[in-house]
mmCIF file with all atom_site columns, C-alpha atoms in Angstrom:
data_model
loop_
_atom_site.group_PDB
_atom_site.id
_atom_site.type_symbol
_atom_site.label_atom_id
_atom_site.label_alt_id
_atom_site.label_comp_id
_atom_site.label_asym_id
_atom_site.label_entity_id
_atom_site.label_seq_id
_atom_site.pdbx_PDB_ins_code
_atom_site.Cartn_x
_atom_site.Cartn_y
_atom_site.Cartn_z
_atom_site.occupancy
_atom_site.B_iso_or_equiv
_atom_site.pdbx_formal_charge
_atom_site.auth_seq_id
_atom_site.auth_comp_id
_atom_site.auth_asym_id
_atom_site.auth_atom_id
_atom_site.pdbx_PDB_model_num
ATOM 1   C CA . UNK O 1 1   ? -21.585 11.734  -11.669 1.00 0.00 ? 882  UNK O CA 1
ATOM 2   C CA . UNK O 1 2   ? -18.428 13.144  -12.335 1.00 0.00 ? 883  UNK O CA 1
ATOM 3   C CA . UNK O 1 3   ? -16.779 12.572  -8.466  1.00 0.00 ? 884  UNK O CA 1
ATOM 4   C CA . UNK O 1 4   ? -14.943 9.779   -8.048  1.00 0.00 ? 885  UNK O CA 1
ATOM 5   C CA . UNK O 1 5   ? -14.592 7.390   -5.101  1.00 0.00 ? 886  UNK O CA 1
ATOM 6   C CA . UNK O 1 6   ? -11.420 8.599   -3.207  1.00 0.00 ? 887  UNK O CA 1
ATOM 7   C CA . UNK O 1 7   ? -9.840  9.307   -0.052  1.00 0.00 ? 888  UNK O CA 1
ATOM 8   C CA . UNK O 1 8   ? -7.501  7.017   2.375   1.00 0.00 ? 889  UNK O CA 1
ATOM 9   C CA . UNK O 1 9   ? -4.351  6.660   4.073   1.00 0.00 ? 890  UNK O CA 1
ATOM 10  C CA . UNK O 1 10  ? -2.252  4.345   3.546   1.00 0.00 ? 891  UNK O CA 1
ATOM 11  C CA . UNK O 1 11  ? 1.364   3.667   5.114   1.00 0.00 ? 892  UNK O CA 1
ATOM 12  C CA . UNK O 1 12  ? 4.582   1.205   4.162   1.00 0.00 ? 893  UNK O CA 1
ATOM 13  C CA . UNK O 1 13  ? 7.329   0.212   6.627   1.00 0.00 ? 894  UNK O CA 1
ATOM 14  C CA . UNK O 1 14  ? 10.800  -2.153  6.024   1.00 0.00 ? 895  UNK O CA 1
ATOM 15  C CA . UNK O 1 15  ? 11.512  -4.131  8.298   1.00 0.00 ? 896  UNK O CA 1
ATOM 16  C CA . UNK O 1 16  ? 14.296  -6.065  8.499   1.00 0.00 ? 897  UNK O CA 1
ATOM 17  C CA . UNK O 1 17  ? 12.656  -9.660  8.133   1.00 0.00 ? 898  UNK O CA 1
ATOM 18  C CA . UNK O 1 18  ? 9.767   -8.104  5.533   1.00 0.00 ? 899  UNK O CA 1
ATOM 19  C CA . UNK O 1 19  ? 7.686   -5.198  5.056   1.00 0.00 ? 900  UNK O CA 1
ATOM 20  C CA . UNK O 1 20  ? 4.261   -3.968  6.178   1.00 0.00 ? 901  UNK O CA 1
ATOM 21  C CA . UNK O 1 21  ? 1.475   -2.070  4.410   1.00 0.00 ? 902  UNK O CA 1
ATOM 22  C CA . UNK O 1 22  ? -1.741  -1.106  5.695   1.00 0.00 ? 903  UNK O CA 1
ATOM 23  C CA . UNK O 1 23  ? -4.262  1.048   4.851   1.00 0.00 ? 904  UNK O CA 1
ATOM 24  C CA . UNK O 1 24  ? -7.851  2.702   6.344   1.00 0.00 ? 905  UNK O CA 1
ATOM 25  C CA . UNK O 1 25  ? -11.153 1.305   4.986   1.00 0.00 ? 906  UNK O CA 1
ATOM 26  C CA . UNK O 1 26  ? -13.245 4.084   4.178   1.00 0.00 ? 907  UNK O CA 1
ATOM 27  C CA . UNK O 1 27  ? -14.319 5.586   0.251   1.00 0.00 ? 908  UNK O CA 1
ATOM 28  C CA . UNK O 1 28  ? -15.739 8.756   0.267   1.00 0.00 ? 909  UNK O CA 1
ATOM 29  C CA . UNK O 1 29  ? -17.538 10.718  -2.736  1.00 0.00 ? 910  UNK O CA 1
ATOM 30  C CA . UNK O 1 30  ? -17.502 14.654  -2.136  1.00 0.00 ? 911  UNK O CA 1
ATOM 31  C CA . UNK O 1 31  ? -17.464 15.317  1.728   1.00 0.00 ? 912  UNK O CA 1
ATOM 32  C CA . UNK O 1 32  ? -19.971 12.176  1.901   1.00 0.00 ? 913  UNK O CA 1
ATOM 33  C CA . UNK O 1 33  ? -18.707 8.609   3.077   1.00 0.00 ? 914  UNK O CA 1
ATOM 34  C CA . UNK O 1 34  ? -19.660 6.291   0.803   1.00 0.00 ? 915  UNK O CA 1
ATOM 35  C CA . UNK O 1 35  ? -18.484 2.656   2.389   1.00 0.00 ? 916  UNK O CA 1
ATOM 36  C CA . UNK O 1 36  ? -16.362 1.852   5.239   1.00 0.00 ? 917  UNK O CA 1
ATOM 37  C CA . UNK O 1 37  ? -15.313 -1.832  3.887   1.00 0.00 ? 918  UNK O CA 1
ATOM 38  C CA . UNK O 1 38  ? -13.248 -0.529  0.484   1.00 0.00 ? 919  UNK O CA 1
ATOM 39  C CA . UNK O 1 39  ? -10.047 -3.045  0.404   1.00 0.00 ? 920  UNK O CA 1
ATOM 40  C CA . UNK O 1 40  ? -7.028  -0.748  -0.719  1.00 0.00 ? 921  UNK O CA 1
ATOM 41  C CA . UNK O 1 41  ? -3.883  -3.253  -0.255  1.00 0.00 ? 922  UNK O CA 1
ATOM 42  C CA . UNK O 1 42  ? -3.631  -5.885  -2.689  1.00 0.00 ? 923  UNK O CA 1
ATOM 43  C CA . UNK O 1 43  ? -2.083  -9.402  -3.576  1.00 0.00 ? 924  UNK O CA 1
ATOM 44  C CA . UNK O 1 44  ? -0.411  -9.327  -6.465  1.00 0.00 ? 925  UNK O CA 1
ATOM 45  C CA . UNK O 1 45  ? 2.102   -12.097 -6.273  1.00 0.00 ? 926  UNK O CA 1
ATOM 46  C CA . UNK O 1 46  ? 3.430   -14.710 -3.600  1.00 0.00 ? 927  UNK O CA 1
ATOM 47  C CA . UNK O 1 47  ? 5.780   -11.824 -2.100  1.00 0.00 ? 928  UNK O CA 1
ATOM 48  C CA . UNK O 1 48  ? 4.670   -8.620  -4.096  1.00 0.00 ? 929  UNK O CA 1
ATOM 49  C CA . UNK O 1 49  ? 1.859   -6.328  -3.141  1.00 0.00 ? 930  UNK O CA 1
ATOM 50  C CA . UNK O 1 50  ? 0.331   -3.239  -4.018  1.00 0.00 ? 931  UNK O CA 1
ATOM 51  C CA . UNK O 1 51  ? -1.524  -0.259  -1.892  1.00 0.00 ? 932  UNK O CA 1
ATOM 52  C CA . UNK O 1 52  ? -3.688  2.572   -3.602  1.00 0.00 ? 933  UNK O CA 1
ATOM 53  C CA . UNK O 1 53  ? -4.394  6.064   -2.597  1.00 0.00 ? 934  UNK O CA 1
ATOM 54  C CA . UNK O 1 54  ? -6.736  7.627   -4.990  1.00 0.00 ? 935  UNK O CA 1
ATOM 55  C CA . UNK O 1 55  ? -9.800  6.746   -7.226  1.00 0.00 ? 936  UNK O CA 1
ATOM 56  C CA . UNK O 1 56  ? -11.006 3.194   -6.449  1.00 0.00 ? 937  UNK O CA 1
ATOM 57  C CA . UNK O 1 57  ? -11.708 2.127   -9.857  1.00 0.00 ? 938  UNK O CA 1
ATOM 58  C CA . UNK O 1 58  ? -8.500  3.088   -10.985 1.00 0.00 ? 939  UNK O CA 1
ATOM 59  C CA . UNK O 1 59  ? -6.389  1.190   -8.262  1.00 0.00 ? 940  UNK O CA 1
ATOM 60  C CA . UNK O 1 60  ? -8.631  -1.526  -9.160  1.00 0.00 ? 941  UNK O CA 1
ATOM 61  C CA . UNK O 1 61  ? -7.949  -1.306  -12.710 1.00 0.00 ? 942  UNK O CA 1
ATOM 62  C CA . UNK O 1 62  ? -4.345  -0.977  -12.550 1.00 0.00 ? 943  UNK O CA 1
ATOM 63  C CA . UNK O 1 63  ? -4.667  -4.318  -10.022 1.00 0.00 ? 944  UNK O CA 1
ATOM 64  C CA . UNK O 1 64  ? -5.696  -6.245  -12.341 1.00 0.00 ? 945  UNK O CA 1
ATOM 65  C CA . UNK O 1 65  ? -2.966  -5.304  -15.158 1.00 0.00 ? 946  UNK O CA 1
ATOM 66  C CA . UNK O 1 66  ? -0.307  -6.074  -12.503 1.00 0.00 ? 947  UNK O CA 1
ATOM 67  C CA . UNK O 1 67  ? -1.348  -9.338  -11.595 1.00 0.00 ? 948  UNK O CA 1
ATOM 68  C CA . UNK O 1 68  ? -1.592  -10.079 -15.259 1.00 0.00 ? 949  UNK O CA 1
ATOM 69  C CA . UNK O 1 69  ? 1.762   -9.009  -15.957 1.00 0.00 ? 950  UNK O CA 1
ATOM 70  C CA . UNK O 1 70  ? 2.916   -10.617 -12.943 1.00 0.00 ? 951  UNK O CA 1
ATOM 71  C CA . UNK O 1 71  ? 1.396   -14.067 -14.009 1.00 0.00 ? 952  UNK O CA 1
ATOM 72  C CA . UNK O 1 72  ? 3.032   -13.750 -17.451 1.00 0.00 ? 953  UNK O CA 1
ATOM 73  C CA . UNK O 1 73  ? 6.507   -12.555 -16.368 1.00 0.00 ? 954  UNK O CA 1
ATOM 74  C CA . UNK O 1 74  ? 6.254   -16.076 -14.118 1.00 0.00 ? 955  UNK O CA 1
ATOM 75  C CA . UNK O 1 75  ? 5.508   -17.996 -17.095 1.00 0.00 ? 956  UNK O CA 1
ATOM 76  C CA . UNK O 1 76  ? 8.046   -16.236 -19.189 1.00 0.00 ? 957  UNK O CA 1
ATOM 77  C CA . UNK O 1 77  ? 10.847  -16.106 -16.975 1.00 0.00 ? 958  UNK O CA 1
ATOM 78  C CA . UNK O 1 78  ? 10.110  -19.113 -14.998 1.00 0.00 ? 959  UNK O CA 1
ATOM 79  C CA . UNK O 1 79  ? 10.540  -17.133 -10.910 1.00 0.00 ? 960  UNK O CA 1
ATOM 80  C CA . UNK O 1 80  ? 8.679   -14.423 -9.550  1.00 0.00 ? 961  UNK O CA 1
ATOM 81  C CA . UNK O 1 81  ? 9.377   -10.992 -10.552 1.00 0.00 ? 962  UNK O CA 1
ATOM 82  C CA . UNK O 1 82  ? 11.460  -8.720  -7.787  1.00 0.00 ? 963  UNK O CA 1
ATOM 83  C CA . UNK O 1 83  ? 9.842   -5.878  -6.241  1.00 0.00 ? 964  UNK O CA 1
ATOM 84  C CA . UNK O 1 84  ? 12.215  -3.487  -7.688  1.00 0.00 ? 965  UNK O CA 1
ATOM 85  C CA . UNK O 1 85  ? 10.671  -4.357  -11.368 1.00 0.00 ? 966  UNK O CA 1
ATOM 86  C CA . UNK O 1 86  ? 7.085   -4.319  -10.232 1.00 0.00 ? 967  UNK O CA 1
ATOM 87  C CA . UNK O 1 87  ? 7.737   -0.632  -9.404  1.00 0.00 ? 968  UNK O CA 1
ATOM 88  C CA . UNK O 1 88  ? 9.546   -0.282  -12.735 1.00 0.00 ? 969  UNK O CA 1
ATOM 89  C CA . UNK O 1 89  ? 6.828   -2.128  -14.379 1.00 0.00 ? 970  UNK O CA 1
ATOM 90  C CA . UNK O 1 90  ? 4.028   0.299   -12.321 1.00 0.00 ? 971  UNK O CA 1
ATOM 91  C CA . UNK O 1 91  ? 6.169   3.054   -13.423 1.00 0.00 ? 972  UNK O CA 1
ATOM 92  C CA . UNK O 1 92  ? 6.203   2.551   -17.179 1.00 0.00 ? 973  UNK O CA 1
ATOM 93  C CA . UNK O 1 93  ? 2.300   1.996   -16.995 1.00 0.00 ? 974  UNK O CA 1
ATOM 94  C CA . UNK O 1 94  ? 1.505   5.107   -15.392 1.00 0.00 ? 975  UNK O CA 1
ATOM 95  C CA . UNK O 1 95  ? 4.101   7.373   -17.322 1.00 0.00 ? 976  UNK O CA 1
ATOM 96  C CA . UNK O 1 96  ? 2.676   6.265   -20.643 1.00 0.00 ? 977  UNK O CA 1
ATOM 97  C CA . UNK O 1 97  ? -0.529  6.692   -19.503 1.00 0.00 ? 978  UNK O CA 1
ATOM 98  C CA . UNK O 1 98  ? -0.099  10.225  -18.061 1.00 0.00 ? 979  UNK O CA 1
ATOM 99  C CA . UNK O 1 99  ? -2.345  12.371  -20.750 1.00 0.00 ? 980  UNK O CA 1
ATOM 100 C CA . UNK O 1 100 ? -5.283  9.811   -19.259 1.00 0.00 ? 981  UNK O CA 1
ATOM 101 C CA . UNK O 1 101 ? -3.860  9.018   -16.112 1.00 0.00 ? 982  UNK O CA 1
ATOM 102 C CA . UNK O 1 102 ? -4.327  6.821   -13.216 1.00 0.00 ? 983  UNK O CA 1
ATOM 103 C CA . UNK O 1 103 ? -5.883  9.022   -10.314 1.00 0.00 ? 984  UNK O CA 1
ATOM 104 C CA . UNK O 1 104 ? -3.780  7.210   -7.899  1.00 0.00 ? 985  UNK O CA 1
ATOM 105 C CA . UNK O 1 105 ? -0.583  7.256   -5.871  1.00 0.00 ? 986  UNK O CA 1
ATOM 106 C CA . UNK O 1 106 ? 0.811   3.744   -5.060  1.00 0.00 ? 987  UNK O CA 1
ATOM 107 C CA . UNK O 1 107 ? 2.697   1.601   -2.819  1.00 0.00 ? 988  UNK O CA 1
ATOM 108 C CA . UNK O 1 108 ? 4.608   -1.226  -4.505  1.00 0.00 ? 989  UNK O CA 1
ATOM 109 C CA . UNK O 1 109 ? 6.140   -3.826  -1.432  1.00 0.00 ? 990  UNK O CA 1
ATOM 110 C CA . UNK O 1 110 ? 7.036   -7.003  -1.185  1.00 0.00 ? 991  UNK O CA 1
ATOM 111 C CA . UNK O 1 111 ? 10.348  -9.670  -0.166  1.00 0.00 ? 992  UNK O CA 1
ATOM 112 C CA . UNK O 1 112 ? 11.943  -10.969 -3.207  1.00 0.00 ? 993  UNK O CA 1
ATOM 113 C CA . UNK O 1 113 ? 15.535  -12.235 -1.790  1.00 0.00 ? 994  UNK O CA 1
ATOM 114 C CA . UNK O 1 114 ? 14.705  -8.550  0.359   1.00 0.00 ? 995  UNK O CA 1
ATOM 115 C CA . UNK O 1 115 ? 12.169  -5.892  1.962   1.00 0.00 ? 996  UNK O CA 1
ATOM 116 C CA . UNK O 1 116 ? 11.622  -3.768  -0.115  1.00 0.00 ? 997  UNK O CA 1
ATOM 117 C CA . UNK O 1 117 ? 9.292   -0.756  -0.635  1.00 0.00 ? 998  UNK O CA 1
ATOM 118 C CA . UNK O 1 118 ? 8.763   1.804   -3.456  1.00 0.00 ? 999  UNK O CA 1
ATOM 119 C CA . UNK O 1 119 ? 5.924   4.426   -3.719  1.00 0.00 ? 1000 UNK O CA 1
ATOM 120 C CA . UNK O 1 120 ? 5.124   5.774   -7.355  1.00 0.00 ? 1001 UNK O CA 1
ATOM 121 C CA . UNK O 1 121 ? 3.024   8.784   -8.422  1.00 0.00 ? 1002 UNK O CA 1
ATOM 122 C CA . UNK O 1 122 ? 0.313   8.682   -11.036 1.00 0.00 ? 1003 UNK O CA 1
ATOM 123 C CA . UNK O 1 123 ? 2.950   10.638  -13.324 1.00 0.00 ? 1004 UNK O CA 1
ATOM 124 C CA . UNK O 1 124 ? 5.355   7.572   -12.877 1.00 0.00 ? 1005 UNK O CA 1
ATOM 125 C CA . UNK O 1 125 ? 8.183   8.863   -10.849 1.00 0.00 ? 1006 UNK O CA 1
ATOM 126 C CA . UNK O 1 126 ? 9.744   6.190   -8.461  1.00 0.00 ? 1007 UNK O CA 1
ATOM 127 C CA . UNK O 1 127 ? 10.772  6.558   -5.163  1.00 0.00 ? 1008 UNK O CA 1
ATOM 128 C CA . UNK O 1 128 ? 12.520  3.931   -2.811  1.00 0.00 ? 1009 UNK O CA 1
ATOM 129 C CA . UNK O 1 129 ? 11.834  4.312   0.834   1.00 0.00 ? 1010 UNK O CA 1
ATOM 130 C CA . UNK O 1 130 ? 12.335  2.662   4.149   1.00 0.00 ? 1011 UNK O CA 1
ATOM 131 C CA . UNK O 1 131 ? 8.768   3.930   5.144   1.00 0.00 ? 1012 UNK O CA 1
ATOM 132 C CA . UNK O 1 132 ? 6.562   6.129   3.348   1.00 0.00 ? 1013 UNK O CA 1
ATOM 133 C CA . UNK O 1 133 ? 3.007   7.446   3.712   1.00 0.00 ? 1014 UNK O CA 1
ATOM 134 C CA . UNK O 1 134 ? 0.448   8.234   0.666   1.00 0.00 ? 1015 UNK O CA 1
ATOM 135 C CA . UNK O 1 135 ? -3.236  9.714   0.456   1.00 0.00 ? 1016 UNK O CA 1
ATOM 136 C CA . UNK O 1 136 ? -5.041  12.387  1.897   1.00 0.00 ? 1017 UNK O CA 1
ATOM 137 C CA . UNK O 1 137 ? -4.282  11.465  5.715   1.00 0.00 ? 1018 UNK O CA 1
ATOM 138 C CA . UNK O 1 138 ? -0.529  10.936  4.751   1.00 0.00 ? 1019 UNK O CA 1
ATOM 139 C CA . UNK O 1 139 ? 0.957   14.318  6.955   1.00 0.00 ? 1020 UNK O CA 1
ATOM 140 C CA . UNK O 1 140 ? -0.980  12.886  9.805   1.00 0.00 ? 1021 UNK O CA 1
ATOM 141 C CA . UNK O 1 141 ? 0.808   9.614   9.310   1.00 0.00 ? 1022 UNK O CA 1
ATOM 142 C CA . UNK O 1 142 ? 4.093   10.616  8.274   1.00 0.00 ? 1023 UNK O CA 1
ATOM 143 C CA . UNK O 1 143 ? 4.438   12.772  11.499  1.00 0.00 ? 1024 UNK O CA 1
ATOM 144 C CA . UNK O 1 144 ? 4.223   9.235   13.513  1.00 0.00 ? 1025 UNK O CA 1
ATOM 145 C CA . UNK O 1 145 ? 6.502   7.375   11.278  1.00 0.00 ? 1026 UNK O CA 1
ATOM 146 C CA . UNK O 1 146 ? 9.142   10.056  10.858  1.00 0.00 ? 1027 UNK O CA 1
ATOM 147 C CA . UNK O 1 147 ? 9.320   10.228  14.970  1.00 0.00 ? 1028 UNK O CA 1
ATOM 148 C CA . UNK O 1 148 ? 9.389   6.566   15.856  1.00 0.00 ? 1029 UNK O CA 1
ATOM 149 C CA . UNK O 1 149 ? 10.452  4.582   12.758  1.00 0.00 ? 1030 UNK O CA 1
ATOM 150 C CA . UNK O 1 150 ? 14.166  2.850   13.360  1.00 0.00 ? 1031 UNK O CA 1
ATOM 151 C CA . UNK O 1 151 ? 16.303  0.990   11.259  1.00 0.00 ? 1032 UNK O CA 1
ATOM 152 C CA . UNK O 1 152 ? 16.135  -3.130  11.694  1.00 0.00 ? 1033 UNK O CA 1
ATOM 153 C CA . UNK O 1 153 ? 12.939  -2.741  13.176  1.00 0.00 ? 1034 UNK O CA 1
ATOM 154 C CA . UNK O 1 154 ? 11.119  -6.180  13.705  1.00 0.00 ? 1035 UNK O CA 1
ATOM 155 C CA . UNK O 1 155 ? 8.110   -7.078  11.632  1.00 0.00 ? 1036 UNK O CA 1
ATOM 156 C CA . UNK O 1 156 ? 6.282   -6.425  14.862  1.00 0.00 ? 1037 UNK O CA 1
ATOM 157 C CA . UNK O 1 157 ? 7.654   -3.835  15.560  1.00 0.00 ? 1038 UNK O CA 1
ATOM 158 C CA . UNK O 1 158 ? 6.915   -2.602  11.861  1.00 0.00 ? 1039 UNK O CA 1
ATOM 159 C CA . UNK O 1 159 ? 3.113   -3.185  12.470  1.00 0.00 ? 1040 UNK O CA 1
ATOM 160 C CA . UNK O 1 160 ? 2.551   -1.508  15.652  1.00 0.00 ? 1041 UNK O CA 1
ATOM 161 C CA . UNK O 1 161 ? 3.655   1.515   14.135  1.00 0.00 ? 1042 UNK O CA 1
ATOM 162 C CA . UNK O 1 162 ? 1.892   1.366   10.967  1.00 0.00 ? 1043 UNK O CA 1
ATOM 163 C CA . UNK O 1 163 ? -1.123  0.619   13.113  1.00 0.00 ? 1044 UNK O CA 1
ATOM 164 C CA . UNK O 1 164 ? -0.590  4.028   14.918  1.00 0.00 ? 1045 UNK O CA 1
ATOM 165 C CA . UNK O 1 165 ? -0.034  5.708   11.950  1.00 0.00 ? 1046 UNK O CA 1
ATOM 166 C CA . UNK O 1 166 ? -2.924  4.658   10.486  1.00 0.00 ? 1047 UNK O CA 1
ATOM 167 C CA . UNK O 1 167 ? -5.097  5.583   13.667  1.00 0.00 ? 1048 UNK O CA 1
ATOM 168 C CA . UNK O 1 168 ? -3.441  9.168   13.941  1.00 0.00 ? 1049 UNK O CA 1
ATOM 169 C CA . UNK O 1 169 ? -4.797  9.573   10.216  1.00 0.00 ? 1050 UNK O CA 1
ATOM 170 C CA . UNK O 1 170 ? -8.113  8.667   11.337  1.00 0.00 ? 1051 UNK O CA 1
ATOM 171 C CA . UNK O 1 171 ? -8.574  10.645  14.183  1.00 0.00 ? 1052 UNK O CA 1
ATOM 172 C CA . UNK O 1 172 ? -7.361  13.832  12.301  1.00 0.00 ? 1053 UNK O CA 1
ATOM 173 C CA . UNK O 1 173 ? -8.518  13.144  8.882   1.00 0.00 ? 1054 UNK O CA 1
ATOM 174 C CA . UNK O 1 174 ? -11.958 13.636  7.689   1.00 0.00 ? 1055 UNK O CA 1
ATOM 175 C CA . UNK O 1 175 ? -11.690 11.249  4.604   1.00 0.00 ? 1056 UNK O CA 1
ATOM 176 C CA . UNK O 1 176 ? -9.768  8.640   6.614   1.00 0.00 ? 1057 UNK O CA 1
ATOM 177 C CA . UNK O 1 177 ? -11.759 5.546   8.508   1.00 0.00 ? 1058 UNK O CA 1
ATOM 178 C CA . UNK O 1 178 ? -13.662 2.860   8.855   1.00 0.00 ? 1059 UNK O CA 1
ATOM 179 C CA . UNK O 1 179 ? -11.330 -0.087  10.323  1.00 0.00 ? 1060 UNK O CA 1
ATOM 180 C CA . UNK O 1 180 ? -7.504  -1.053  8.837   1.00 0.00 ? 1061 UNK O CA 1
ATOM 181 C CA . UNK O 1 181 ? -6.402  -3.801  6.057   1.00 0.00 ? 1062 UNK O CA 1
ATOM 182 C CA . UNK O 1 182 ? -3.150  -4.611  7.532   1.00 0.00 ? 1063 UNK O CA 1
ATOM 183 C CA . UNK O 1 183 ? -0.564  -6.947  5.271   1.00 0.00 ? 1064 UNK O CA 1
ATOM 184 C CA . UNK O 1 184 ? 2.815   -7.894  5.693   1.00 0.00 ? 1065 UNK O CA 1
ATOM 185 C CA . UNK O 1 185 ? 5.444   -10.066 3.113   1.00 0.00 ? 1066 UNK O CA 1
ATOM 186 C CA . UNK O 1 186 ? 8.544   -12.038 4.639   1.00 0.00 ? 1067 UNK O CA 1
ATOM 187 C CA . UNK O 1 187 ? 10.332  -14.674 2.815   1.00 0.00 ? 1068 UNK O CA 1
ATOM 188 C CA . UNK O 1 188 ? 7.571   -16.958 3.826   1.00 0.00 ? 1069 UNK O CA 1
ATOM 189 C CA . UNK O 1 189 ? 5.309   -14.753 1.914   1.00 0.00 ? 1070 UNK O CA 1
ATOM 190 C CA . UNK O 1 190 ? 1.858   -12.576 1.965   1.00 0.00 ? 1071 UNK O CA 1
ATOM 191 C CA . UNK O 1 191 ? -0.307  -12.546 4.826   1.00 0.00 ? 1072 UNK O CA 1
ATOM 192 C CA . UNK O 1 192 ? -3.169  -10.957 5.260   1.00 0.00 ? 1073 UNK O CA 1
ATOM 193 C CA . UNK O 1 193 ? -4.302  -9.861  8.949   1.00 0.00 ? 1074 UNK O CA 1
ATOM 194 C CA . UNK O 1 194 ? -7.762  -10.423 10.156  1.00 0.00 ? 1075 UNK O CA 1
ATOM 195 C CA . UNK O 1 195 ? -9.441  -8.396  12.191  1.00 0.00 ? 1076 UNK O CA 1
ATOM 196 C CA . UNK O 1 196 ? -9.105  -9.927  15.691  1.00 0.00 ? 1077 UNK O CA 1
ATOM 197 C CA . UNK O 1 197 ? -5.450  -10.008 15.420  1.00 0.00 ? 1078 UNK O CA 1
ATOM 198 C CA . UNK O 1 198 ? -5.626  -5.892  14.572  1.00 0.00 ? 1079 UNK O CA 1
ATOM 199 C CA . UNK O 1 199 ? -7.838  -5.612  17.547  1.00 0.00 ? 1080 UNK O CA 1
ATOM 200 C CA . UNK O 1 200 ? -5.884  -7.418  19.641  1.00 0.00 ? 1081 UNK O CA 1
ATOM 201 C CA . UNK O 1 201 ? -2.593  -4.947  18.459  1.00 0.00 ? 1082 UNK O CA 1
ATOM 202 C CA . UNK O 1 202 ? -4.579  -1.861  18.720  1.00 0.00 ? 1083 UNK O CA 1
ATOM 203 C CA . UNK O 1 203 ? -6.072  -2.884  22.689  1.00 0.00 ? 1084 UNK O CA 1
#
C-alpha cells in the first residue's frame, strides 16, 4: 500500500492571554475515509504543543522525537523550553531530514512567558504568525480567519473562531471531518477540550 493516511485542517490563533489550535478528526486514504477519530494536536510539554497536517505516521513519529527532546532539554537546562526553540528545534529536524522527509506541515504553539505560534513546512522553513491555517482544507479556513481575526482577541474569542474555521473547512472540504480536537495553552497551561464543551460553542 503505497497511500498514506492524510488529509485535515488544522488552524492556530494568538490570543492575547494564550493561543488556540484545533484541528478536524478525519484520516482519509485515496478519496476513501478511513477513521473519523485520528487525534492531530498534540501535548508536548506543560505549555508547548504541536498540530500536524499530513501523513499520520509521520506527525506521530516526529511527536514522539519532540517530546523526547523536550523531556531532555528540561533535564538539561533545568525549565521548559520556549516555543520559539521548539520551532527551531522542529525546524532543524525536518531540514536535515529533507532527502527522506516528513510528509507533514506543522503547527508549533504554546505560552512560555508569551503566545506564541509558528507553522513549519516539511522542508524546515519557519514562519511566525498571529494565526495561520495548514492542510488540505486550509483556503477554506484561512478565508474565515483572515476576515474576522483581531489583534488582543480573548482566548474565547480565539476559539470561536477557530471553531468556525474549522467547520467552514468541513463543509467545503472533501478530506476534512469527522468532529474537532480543540486545545488551548495560557500561562496556566495545556488544556484539552472535550467534546460537550465544543458542542456547547458550536450550538
Amino acid at each position: 500500500m503505497t497511500e498514506k493516511l492524510k488529509g485535515t485542517t488544522t488552524v492556530g490563533i494568538v490570543c492575547k492571554d494564550g493561543v488556540v489550535l484545533a484541528a478536524d478528526r478525519r484520516a482519509s486514504l485515496g478519496n476513501m475515509v478511513l477513521s473519523e477519530n485520528v487525534t492531530k494536536v498534540f501535548w508536548i510539554d506543560d505549555h508547548l504543543v504541536l498540530a500536524g497536517a499530513g501523513s499520520v505516521g509521520d506527525i506521530l513519529s516526529l511527536v514522539r522525537l519532540l517530546r523526547a527532546e523536550a523531556k531532555l532539554y528540561r533535564a538539561k537546562v533545568g525549565k521548559e523550553m520556549s516555543v520559539k526553540a521548539l520551532a527551531t528545534l522542529t525546524s532543524n529536524i525536518l531540514h536535515g531530514s529533507r532527502f527522506m522527509p516528513y510528509f507533514g506541515w506543522f503547527l508549533i504553539a504554546g505560552h512560555t512567558g508569551k503566545p506564541g505560534l509558528y507553522s513549519v513546512d516539511m522542508a524546515g522553513g519557519v514562519t511566525e504568525d498571529r494565526f495561520t491555517a495548514a492542510g488540505s482544507g486550509m483556503e477554506f479556513a484561512f478565508s474565515i480567519l483572515e476576515a474576522e481575526f483581531k489583534e488582543e482577541m480573548t482566548l474565547e474569542e480565539g476559539v470561536k473562531l477557530a471553531l468556525k474555521a474549522i467547520k467552514a473547512a468541513t463543509r467545503r472540504d472533501v478530506f476534512t471531518g469527522g468532529g474537532v480536537t480543540l486545545v488551548t495553552v495560557t500561562d496556566e497551561g495545556y488544556k484539552e477540550w472535550s467534546e460537550e464543551e465544543i458542542k456547547g460553542l458550536l450550538e
